[in-house]
Coordinates of C-alpha atoms in Angstrom, one line a residue:
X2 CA 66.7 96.7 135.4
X3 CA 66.2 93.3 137.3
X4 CA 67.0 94.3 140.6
X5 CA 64.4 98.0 140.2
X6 CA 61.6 97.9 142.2
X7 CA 58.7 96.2 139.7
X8 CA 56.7 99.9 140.0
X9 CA 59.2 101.5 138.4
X10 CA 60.2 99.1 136.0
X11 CA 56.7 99.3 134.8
X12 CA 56.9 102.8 134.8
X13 CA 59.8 102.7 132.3
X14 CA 58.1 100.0 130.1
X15 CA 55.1 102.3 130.1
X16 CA 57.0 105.0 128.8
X17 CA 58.8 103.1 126.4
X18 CA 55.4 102.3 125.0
X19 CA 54.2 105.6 124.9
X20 CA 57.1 106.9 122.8
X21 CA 56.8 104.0 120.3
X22 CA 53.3 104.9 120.1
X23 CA 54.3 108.4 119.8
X24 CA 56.8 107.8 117.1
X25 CA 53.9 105.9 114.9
X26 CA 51.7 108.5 115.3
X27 CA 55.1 110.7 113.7
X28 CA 55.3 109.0 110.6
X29 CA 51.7 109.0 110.0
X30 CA 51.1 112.8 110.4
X31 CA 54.5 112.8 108.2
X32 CA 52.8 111.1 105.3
X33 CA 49.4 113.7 105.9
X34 CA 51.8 116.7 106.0
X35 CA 52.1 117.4 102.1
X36 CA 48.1 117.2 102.0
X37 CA 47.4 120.1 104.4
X38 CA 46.6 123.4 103.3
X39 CA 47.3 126.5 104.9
X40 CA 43.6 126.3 106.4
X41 CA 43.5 123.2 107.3
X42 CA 47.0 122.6 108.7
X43 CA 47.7 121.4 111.9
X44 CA 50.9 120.7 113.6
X45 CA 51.9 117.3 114.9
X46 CA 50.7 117.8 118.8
X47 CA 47.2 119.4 117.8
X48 CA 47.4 116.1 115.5
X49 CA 48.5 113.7 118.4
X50 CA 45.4 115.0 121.1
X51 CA 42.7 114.5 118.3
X52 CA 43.8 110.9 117.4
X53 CA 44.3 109.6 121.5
X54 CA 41.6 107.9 122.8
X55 CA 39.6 109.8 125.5
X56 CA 40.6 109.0 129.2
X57 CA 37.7 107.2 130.4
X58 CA 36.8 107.6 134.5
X59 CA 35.2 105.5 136.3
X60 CA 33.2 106.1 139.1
X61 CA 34.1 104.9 142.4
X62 CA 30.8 105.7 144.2
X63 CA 29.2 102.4 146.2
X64 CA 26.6 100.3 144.0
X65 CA 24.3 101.1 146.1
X66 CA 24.6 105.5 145.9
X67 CA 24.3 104.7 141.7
X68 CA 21.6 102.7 141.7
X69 CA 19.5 104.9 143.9
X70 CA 20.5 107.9 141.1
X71 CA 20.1 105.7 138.4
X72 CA 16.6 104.9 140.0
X73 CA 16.0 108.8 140.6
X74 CA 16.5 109.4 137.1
X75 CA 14.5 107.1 135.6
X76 CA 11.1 107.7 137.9
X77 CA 11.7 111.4 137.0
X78 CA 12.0 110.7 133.5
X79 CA 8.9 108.5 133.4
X80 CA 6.9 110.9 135.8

């Protein structure tokens, strides 16, 4: 692993943490599993997408495009 190039030695450390995380996530729908119902069961990757956070985007417009929409907005709010 030393002599990998550092991107994909991230890469691996990444996913590394991602199936530790994953794993976690296991055991905890493991210890919900003898709660469900059959109407409110749900298997462990419906489970999985509702407790990850939401990817958040950013934007990569200039400062000076957003302001002028921000600045749009608010005069047409205000009238």
């Amino acid at each position: 692993m030393l002599k990998m190039p550092l991107s994909r030695a991230m890469k691996l450390i990444a996913h590394g943490l991602e199936e530790e995380k994953r794993a976690q996530y296991y055991q905890w729908w493991l210890a919900r599993y003898p709660m469900y119902t059959k109407d409110d069961y749900e298997s462990f990757d419906e489970f999985y997408e509702k407790v990850q956070p939401k990817p958040i985007s950013l934007d990569q417009r200039p400062k000076d495009e957003i302001m002028t929409e921000l600045l749009v907005q608010d005069f047409g709010e205000r009238g």
